Short mmCIF file of C-alpha atoms in Angstrom, two decimals:
data_model
loop_
_atom_site.label_atom_id
_atom_site.label_comp_id
_atom_site.label_asym_id
_atom_site.label_seq_id
_atom_site.Cartn_x
_atom_site.Cartn_y
_atom_site.Cartn_z
CA UNK U 106 -0.02 -0.10 0.07
CA UNK U 107 1.06 3.42 -0.89
CA UNK U 108 -0.68 4.91 2.19
CA UNK U 109 1.64 5.10 5.20
CA UNK U 110 0.39 4.56 8.97
CA UNK U 111 0.08 7.97 10.31
CA UNK U 112 2.89 8.59 12.93
CA UNK U 113 2.13 9.75 16.53
CA UNK U 114 1.77 13.37 16.57
CA UNK U 115 2.07 15.60 19.54
CA UNK U 116 -1.03 17.40 19.62
CA UNK U 117 -1.00 20.91 21.13
CA UNK U 118 -3.93 22.41 23.05
CA UNK U 119 -6.08 24.77 20.82
CA UNK U 120 -7.06 27.79 22.43
CA UNK U 121 -10.61 29.15 21.33
CA UNK U 122 -11.24 32.88 21.76
CA UNK U 123 -14.88 33.45 22.34
CA UNK U 124 -16.85 36.56 21.05
CA UNK U 125 -17.36 37.48 24.56
CA UNK U 126 -13.84 37.45 25.67
CA UNK U 127 -13.03 39.61 22.32
CA UNK U 128 -15.81 41.96 23.39
CA UNK U 129 -14.27 42.26 26.92
CA UNK U 130 -10.69 42.81 25.63
CA UNK U 131 -12.07 45.48 23.49
CA UNK U 132 -13.93 47.19 26.49
CA UNK U 133 -10.58 47.13 28.59
CA UNK U 134 -9.02 49.00 25.67
CA UNK U 135 -12.06 51.51 25.38
CA UNK U 136 -11.79 51.99 29.23
CA UNK U 137 -8.10 52.77 29.14
CA UNK U 138 -8.57 55.36 26.26
CA UNK U 139 -11.64 57.03 28.00
CA UNK U 140 -9.38 57.50 31.37
CA UNK U 141 -6.65 58.73 29.22
CA UNK U 142 -8.92 61.28 27.66
CA UNK U 143 -10.36 62.30 31.16
CA UNK U 144 -6.78 63.04 32.35
CA UNK U 145 -6.19 65.06 29.25
CA UNK U 146 -9.48 66.98 29.88
CA UNK U 147 -9.18 67.58 33.73
CA UNK U 148 -5.75 66.96 34.21
CA UNK U 149 -3.81 63.72 35.41
CA UNK U 150 -4.15 64.67 39.16
CA UNK U 151 -7.93 65.16 38.83
CA UNK U 152 -8.62 61.27 38.22
CA UNK U 153 -8.27 58.51 40.54
CA UNK U 154 -9.55 54.76 40.40
CA UNK U 155 -10.34 52.40 43.09
CA UNK U 156 -11.46 48.74 43.03
CA UNK U 157 -14.72 48.51 44.97
CA UNK U 158 -16.10 44.99 44.04
CA UNK U 159 -13.84 41.95 43.19
CA UNK U 160 -16.73 39.85 42.23
CA UNK U 161 -17.94 41.97 39.55
CA UNK U 162 -14.63 43.70 38.97
CA UNK U 163 -16.28 47.12 39.57
CA UNK U 164 -13.80 50.07 39.60
CA UNK U 165 -14.70 53.66 40.85
CA UNK U 166 -13.61 56.47 38.68
CA UNK U 167 -13.33 59.54 40.90
CA UNK U 168 -13.37 62.71 38.84
CA UNK U 169 -12.37 66.12 40.35
CA UNK U 170 -14.42 68.43 38.03
CA UNK U 171 -13.81 71.73 39.98
CA UNK U 172 -12.18 71.92 43.37
CA UNK U 173 -15.77 71.74 44.67
CA UNK U 174 -16.97 68.84 42.78
CA UNK U 175 -16.10 65.27 42.64
CA UNK U 176 -18.12 62.65 40.40
CA UNK U 177 -17.84 58.96 41.30
CA UNK U 178 -18.79 56.36 38.55
CA UNK U 179 -19.11 52.75 39.31
CA UNK U 180 -17.47 51.19 36.10
CA UNK U 181 -18.16 47.35 35.81
CA UNK U 182 -15.85 45.19 33.51
CA UNK U 183 -18.84 45.05 31.05
CA UNK U 184 -18.56 48.83 30.41
CA UNK U 185 -19.09 50.29 27.83
CA UNK U 186 -20.54 47.84 25.22
CA UNK U 187 -21.91 45.07 27.41
CA UNK U 188 -23.57 46.99 29.93
CA UNK U 189 -27.30 46.52 30.50
CA UNK U 190 -27.68 49.55 32.79
CA UNK U 191 -26.01 52.77 33.15
CA UNK U 192 -22.88 53.00 35.64
CA UNK U 193 -23.81 54.09 39.34
CA UNK U 194 -23.34 57.82 39.97
CA UNK U 195 -22.58 59.67 43.17
CA UNK U 196 -21.98 63.26 43.58
CA UNK U 197 -19.68 64.92 46.16
CA UNK U 198 -19.84 68.69 46.47
CA UNK U 199 -18.30 71.19 48.79
CA UNK U 200 -18.98 74.79 47.59
CA UNK U 201 -17.71 77.67 49.90
CA UNK U 202 -19.28 81.08 49.89
CA UNK U 203 -17.43 84.43 50.34
CA UNK U 204 -17.59 83.97 54.03
CA UNK U 205 -15.87 80.62 53.56
CA UNK U 206 -18.57 78.64 55.17
CA UNK U 207 -19.42 75.28 53.24
CA UNK U 208 -22.54 75.55 51.20
CA UNK U 209 -23.95 71.95 51.07
CA UNK U 210 -26.33 70.87 48.08
CA UNK U 211 -29.22 68.98 48.81
CA UNK U 212 -29.71 65.23 47.88
CA UNK U 213 -32.90 66.20 46.25
CA UNK U 214 -30.79 68.53 43.88
CA UNK U 215 -28.18 65.83 43.31
CA UNK U 216 -30.69 63.27 42.64
CA UNK U 217 -32.22 65.52 40.10
CA UNK U 218 -28.85 66.02 38.32
CA UNK U 219 -28.15 62.19 38.29
CA UNK U 220 -31.62 61.59 36.69
CA UNK U 221 -30.76 64.16 33.93
CA UNK U 222 -27.41 62.47 33.42
CA UNK U 223 -29.06 59.11 33.13
CA UNK U 224 -31.21 60.48 30.42
CA UNK U 225 -28.32 61.34 28.50
CA UNK U 226 -27.10 57.48 28.60
CA UNK U 227 -27.27 55.06 25.52
CA UNK U 228 -26.20 51.73 25.35
CA UNK U 229 -22.60 51.32 24.44
CA UNK U 230 -21.97 54.91 24.92
CA UNK U 231 -18.66 56.18 26.83
CA UNK U 232 -20.22 58.80 29.35
CA UNK U 233 -17.54 59.83 31.69
CA UNK U 234 -16.82 63.20 29.99
CA UNK U 235 -20.47 64.01 29.06
CA UNK U 236 -21.79 63.38 32.51
CA UNK U 237 -18.90 65.17 33.92
CA UNK U 238 -19.61 68.29 31.87
CA UNK U 239 -23.32 68.14 32.36
CA UNK U 240 -22.92 67.99 36.27
CA UNK U 241 -20.39 70.67 36.28
CA UNK U 242 -22.74 72.91 34.36
CA UNK U 243 -25.55 71.90 36.56
CA UNK U 244 -23.79 72.94 39.56
CA UNK U 245 -22.30 75.97 38.29
CA UNK U 246 -24.88 78.35 40.31
CA UNK U 247 -23.33 77.13 43.45
CA UNK U 248 -19.54 77.91 42.91
CA UNK U 249 -17.94 80.68 44.29
CA UNK U 250 -18.34 83.92 42.12
CA UNK U 251 -14.84 85.34 43.09
CA UNK U 252 -13.27 81.92 42.63
CA UNK U 253 -9.70 80.77 44.12
CA UNK U 254 -7.90 81.41 40.88
CA UNK U 255 -8.00 82.57 37.16
CA UNK U 256 -9.06 79.22 35.90
CA UNK U 257 -12.41 79.36 37.64
CA UNK U 258 -13.06 82.92 36.82
CA UNK U 259 -12.38 82.07 33.18
CA UNK U 260 -14.77 79.28 33.16
CA UNK U 261 -17.63 80.89 34.74
CA UNK U 262 -17.24 84.02 32.31
CA UNK U 263 -17.04 81.99 29.22
CA UNK U 264 -19.86 79.28 30.25
CA UNK U 265 -22.56 82.02 30.99
CA UNK U 266 -21.73 83.51 27.65
CA UNK U 267 -22.40 79.69 26.15
CA UNK U 268 -25.49 79.48 28.13
CA UNK U 269 -27.09 82.68 26.69
CA UNK U 270 -26.36 81.38 22.96
CA UNK U 271 -27.13 77.82 23.27
CA UNK U 272 -30.02 77.13 25.35
CA UNK U 273 -31.07 73.95 23.30
CA UNK U 274 -27.68 71.98 23.71
CA UNK U 275 -29.08 69.13 25.72
CA UNK U 276 -26.95 66.26 24.08
CA UNK U 277 -24.17 68.52 22.75
CA UNK U 278 -21.30 68.49 25.33
CA UNK U 279 -19.53 71.91 25.70
CA UNK U 280 -16.70 73.17 27.85
CA UNK U 281 -13.94 75.76 28.01
CA UNK U 282 -10.43 74.55 27.39
CA UNK U 283 -7.97 75.92 29.90
CA UNK U 284 -5.03 74.18 28.36
CA UNK U 285 -4.32 76.75 25.74
CA UNK U 286 -3.60 80.35 26.47
CA UNK U 287 -4.87 81.48 23.16
CA UNK U 288 -7.98 79.62 23.58
CA UNK U 289 -8.45 80.82 27.19
CA UNK U 290 -8.44 84.36 26.09
CA UNK U 291 -10.73 84.01 23.18
CA UNK U 292 -13.12 81.54 24.64
CA UNK U 293 -13.63 78.06 23.19
CA UNK U 294 -16.75 75.97 22.96
CA UNK U 295 -15.98 72.19 22.77
CA UNK U 296 -17.83 69.42 21.09
CA UNK U 297 -17.07 65.96 22.44
CA UNK U 298 -18.65 62.90 20.44
CA UNK U 299 -20.76 60.66 22.79
CA UNK U 300 -18.12 57.76 21.93
CA UNK U 301 -14.80 57.30 20.91
CA UNK U 302 -15.63 53.88 19.34
CA UNK U 303 -15.96 55.27 15.88
CA UNK U 304 -12.94 57.71 15.96
CA UNK U 305 -14.58 60.90 15.73
CA UNK U 306 -12.30 63.71 16.90
CA UNK U 307 -13.04 66.43 19.60
CA UNK U 308 -13.83 69.96 17.93
CA UNK U 309 -13.26 73.31 19.33
CA UNK U 310 -15.02 76.36 18.01
CA UNK U 311 -14.04 79.88 19.12
CA UNK U 312 -16.80 81.55 20.79
CA UNK U 313 -15.89 84.74 18.99
CA UNK U 314 -17.03 83.13 15.75
CA UNK U 315 -20.03 81.12 16.51
CA UNK U 316 -21.55 84.03 18.56
CA UNK U 317 -20.94 86.44 15.70
CA UNK U 318 -24.24 86.72 14.10
CA UNK U 319 -22.53 88.18 10.97
CA UNK U 320 -21.48 84.60 10.43
CA UNK U 321 -24.98 83.28 10.34
CA UNK U 322 -25.92 80.93 7.69
CA UNK U 323 -29.03 79.29 6.27
CA UNK U 324 -28.70 75.54 6.33
CA UNK U 325 -30.52 73.22 4.03
CA UNK U 326 -31.47 69.86 5.47
CA UNK U 327 -32.18 66.92 3.15
CA UNK U 328 -34.70 64.09 3.79
CA UNK U 329 -33.23 60.93 5.34
CA UNK U 330 -31.99 58.02 3.42
CA UNK U 331 -31.99 54.55 4.48
CA UNK U 332 -29.53 52.41 2.36
CA UNK U 333 -30.55 48.97 1.21
CA UNK U 334 -29.52 46.27 3.08
CA UNK U 335 -28.50 48.40 6.04
CA UNK U 336 -29.22 47.47 9.64
CA UNK U 337 -32.14 48.77 11.67
CA UNK U 338 -31.42 52.45 12.29
CA UNK U 339 -28.90 52.86 9.33
CA UNK U 340 -29.63 56.52 8.15
CA UNK U 341 -27.98 59.27 6.18
CA UNK U 342 -28.79 62.87 5.98
CA UNK U 343 -27.09 65.65 4.11
CA UNK U 344 -26.78 69.25 5.15
CA UNK U 345 -25.93 72.08 2.81
CA UNK U 346 -24.91 75.78 3.45
CA UNK U 347 -23.29 78.75 1.51
CA UNK U 348 -19.82 79.68 2.73
CA UNK U 349 -17.30 82.32 1.69
CA UNK U 350 -14.74 81.96 4.38
CA UNK U 351 -13.45 79.68 7.29
CA UNK U 352 -15.53 81.51 9.79
CA UNK U 353 -18.66 80.25 8.08
CA UNK U 354 -17.60 76.76 7.87
CA UNK U 355 -16.91 76.76 11.60
CA UNK U 356 -20.47 78.38 12.20
CA UNK U 357 -22.31 75.89 10.37
CA UNK U 358 -20.47 73.01 11.82
CA UNK U 359 -21.32 74.51 15.25
CA UNK U 360 -24.95 75.17 14.58
CA UNK U 361 -25.34 71.44 13.64
CA UNK U 362 -23.52 70.03 16.43
CA UNK U 363 -24.83 72.25 19.10
CA UNK U 364 -28.27 72.71 18.16
CA UNK U 365 -29.40 69.41 16.50
CA UNK U 366 -29.57 66.62 19.10
CA UNK U 367 -29.46 63.84 16.49
CA UNK U 368 -26.66 65.17 14.43
CA UNK U 369 -24.48 65.42 17.77
CA UNK U 370 -25.15 61.69 18.23
CA UNK U 371 -24.36 60.66 14.59
CA UNK U 372 -21.55 57.84 14.26
CA UNK U 373 -20.07 60.15 11.55
CA UNK U 374 -20.50 63.72 10.18
CA UNK U 375 -18.12 63.95 7.45
CA UNK U 376 -17.98 67.16 5.28
CA UNK U 377 -16.32 69.02 2.48
CA UNK U 378 -16.02 72.56 1.56
CA UNK U 379 -14.98 74.99 -0.93
CA UNK U 380 -15.12 78.81 -1.31
CA UNK U 381 -13.24 81.58 -3.21
CA UNK U 382 -11.78 84.35 -1.14
CA UNK U 383 -11.95 87.98 -2.14
CA UNK U 384 -8.44 87.82 -3.69
CA UNK U 385 -9.69 85.02 -6.05
CA UNK U 386 -7.69 82.16 -4.08
CA UNK U 387 -9.78 78.95 -3.92
CA UNK U 388 -9.82 77.12 -0.55
CA UNK U 389 -10.98 73.68 -0.03
CA UNK U 390 -11.01 71.01 2.33
CA UNK U 391 -12.40 67.90 3.69
CA UNK U 392 -12.93 65.73 6.93
CA UNK U 393 -13.71 62.07 7.32
CA UNK U 394 -15.05 62.45 10.96
CA UNK U 395 -13.86 58.73 11.55
CA UNK U 396 -15.44 57.39 8.19
CA UNK U 397 -12.04 56.78 6.52
CA UNK U 398 -12.15 58.07 2.69
CA UNK U 399 -15.38 59.57 3.17
CA UNK U 400 -14.17 63.21 3.24
CA UNK U 401 -12.35 62.83 0.05
CA UNK U 402 -15.40 61.35 -2.02
CA UNK U 403 -17.23 64.44 -0.79
CA UNK U 404 -14.60 66.83 -2.12
CA UNK U 405 -14.15 65.02 -5.35
CA UNK U 406 -18.09 65.52 -5.80
CA UNK U 407 -17.75 69.23 -5.19
CA UNK U 408 -15.01 69.33 -7.70
CA UNK U 409 -16.69 67.42 -10.31
CA UNK U 410 -19.88 69.44 -9.93
CA UNK U 411 -17.73 72.62 -10.05
CA UNK U 412 -19.81 74.23 -7.16
CA UNK U 413 -18.19 77.07 -5.43
CA UNK U 414 -18.94 78.60 -1.99
CA UNK U 415 -20.69 75.89 -0.31
CA UNK U 416 -20.41 73.25 2.42
CA UNK U 417 -21.93 69.78 2.39
CA UNK U 418 -22.19 67.70 5.67
CA UNK U 419 -23.34 64.05 5.53
CA UNK U 420 -24.24 62.58 8.86
CA UNK U 421 -24.38 58.60 9.18
CA UNK U 422 -26.04 56.57 12.01
CA UNK U 423 -24.52 53.27 11.89
CA UNK U 424 -27.20 50.43 11.90
CA UNK U 425 -25.08 47.48 12.79
CA UNK U 426 -24.36 46.06 9.36
CA UNK U 427 -21.21 46.71 7.62
CA UNK U 428 -22.08 48.22 4.15
CA UNK U 429 -18.69 47.80 2.50
CA UNK U 430 -17.46 50.09 -0.10
CA UNK U 431 -21.15 50.61 -1.13
CA UNK U 432 -21.37 53.34 1.81
CA UNK U 433 -19.25 55.53 -0.11
CA UNK U 434 -21.76 55.49 -2.99
CA UNK U 435 -24.72 56.13 -0.79
CA UNK U 436 -22.71 59.21 0.94
CA UNK U 437 -22.08 60.57 -2.32
CA UNK U 438 -25.56 60.31 -3.53
CA UNK U 439 -27.12 61.66 -0.43
CA UNK U 440 -24.73 64.80 -0.72
CA UNK U 441 -25.42 65.21 -4.65
CA UNK U 442 -29.13 65.02 -4.05
CA UNK U 443 -29.21 67.64 -1.32
CA UNK U 444 -26.94 70.08 -3.50
CA UNK U 445 -29.42 69.56 -6.33
CA UNK U 446 -32.54 70.00 -4.08
CA UNK U 447 -31.12 73.17 -2.48
CA UNK U 448 -30.14 74.52 -5.97
CA UNK U 449 -26.45 74.53 -5.78
CA UNK U 450 -26.40 72.25 -8.90
CA UNK U 451 -28.82 71.45 -11.57
CA UNK U 452 -30.19 68.05 -12.70
CA UNK U 453 -27.81 68.11 -15.58
CA UNK U 454 -24.66 68.75 -13.29
CA UNK U 455 -24.12 72.63 -13.61
CA UNK U 456 -23.62 74.88 -10.82
CA UNK U 457 -26.47 77.01 -9.34
CA UNK U 458 -25.08 78.91 -6.13
CA UNK U 459 -27.04 81.88 -6.95
CA UNK U 460 -30.38 80.14 -7.33
CA UNK U 461 -29.46 78.03 -3.99
CA UNK U 462 -28.94 81.29 -1.96
CA UNK U 463 -32.35 82.51 -3.18
CA UNK U 464 -34.11 79.19 -2.52
CA UNK U 465 -32.79 79.10 1.15
CA UNK U 466 -33.59 82.59 1.87
CA UNK U 467 -37.29 81.96 0.74
CA UNK U 468 -37.83 79.00 3.19
CA UNK U 469 -38.99 78.93 6.91
CA UNK U 470 -35.77 78.35 9.15
CA UNK U 471 -35.60 76.91 12.62
CA UNK U 472 -32.20 77.46 14.43
CA UNK U 473 -31.07 78.28 10.99
CA UNK U 474 -31.71 75.15 9.35
CA UNK U 475 -34.16 74.70 6.44
CA UNK U 476 -35.75 71.41 5.91
CA UNK U 477 -36.16 70.00 2.46
CA UNK U 478 -39.10 68.33 1.30
CA UNK U 479 -39.04 65.34 -0.87
CA UNK U 480 -38.78 61.64 -0.22
CA UNK U 481 -35.45 59.56 -0.57
CA UNK U 482 -35.47 56.17 -2.12
CA UNK U 483 -33.80 53.19 -0.41
CA UNK U 484 -34.70 50.61 2.01
CA UNK U 485 -37.90 51.12 3.78
CA UNK U 486 -37.65 52.18 7.31
#
């Protein structure tokens, strides 16, 4: 026989990695990254951790938001993606008045703030910075007005200005960045994505720009599109606006992120813009917002259609099913349809910026956003 008898082989044990183990490893990485973000945000001396339950591997994160406030989060090993309930919250406050006496915050008030923070929670969401900033804003009225240092005075002044101009920013997270001297002087409003899972960047907007009414832009909002074979909740929406300078670009982005709660929660808000400066110089740029390659696709669309003085933003809410390269086709399609519907390009592909401006001005606005009519083809929702 040509077939030999198999020799005795030494079998090595096979280690099987379950999906749950992979998920736990990913959660550990996300928790470590979130702690790093907290340290960058509030300073390395403002964050401490302590193990409190070896059975559930729960760790307490103590976040010193201000000298008066400590936010404690009970973080289980299943956080953030496998959590079935939000982490437990406790708030420690010591606010001193001008007579240096401690002013306590009632438990009822603390419970109200905690309930509001719980309302901000969504499954798989990294909540530490979001909750900390909400807590700080909610307790600002108890801070000592004169403060103990320049940082507190700068925060109070900038935050009061922000509240006057952004009363509807429930889910958009803002703060003053004290780490940069220029930003401290000018005032900066910061948008923090609800999670770092999708690689969205933190964005800073100078308050001098977003509070300047001369930068106001009318923004066209296209109808939602539900991609074929997309998961439940998979949605794309495009916004379009006229811009003639970078200040306009920042104003449009800030308006959407701080005033549209749904856009603030989008998985990605990719965009591209182009405008001609007074000296005839063409300026253009794009941003993937974590959806790698999408910004360049939008930039190519603007270049191909020869539109000028415009920004297009496509928001995507991931539905849990990977669309592959087809997602770029849908992103470009949604953007082109919005440009056409708003009058920036004609159905034949020509530019129509002047008609677009007139179309936006004649429509009713809400927070600077003009909603489009029409229906979008695609998956039934």
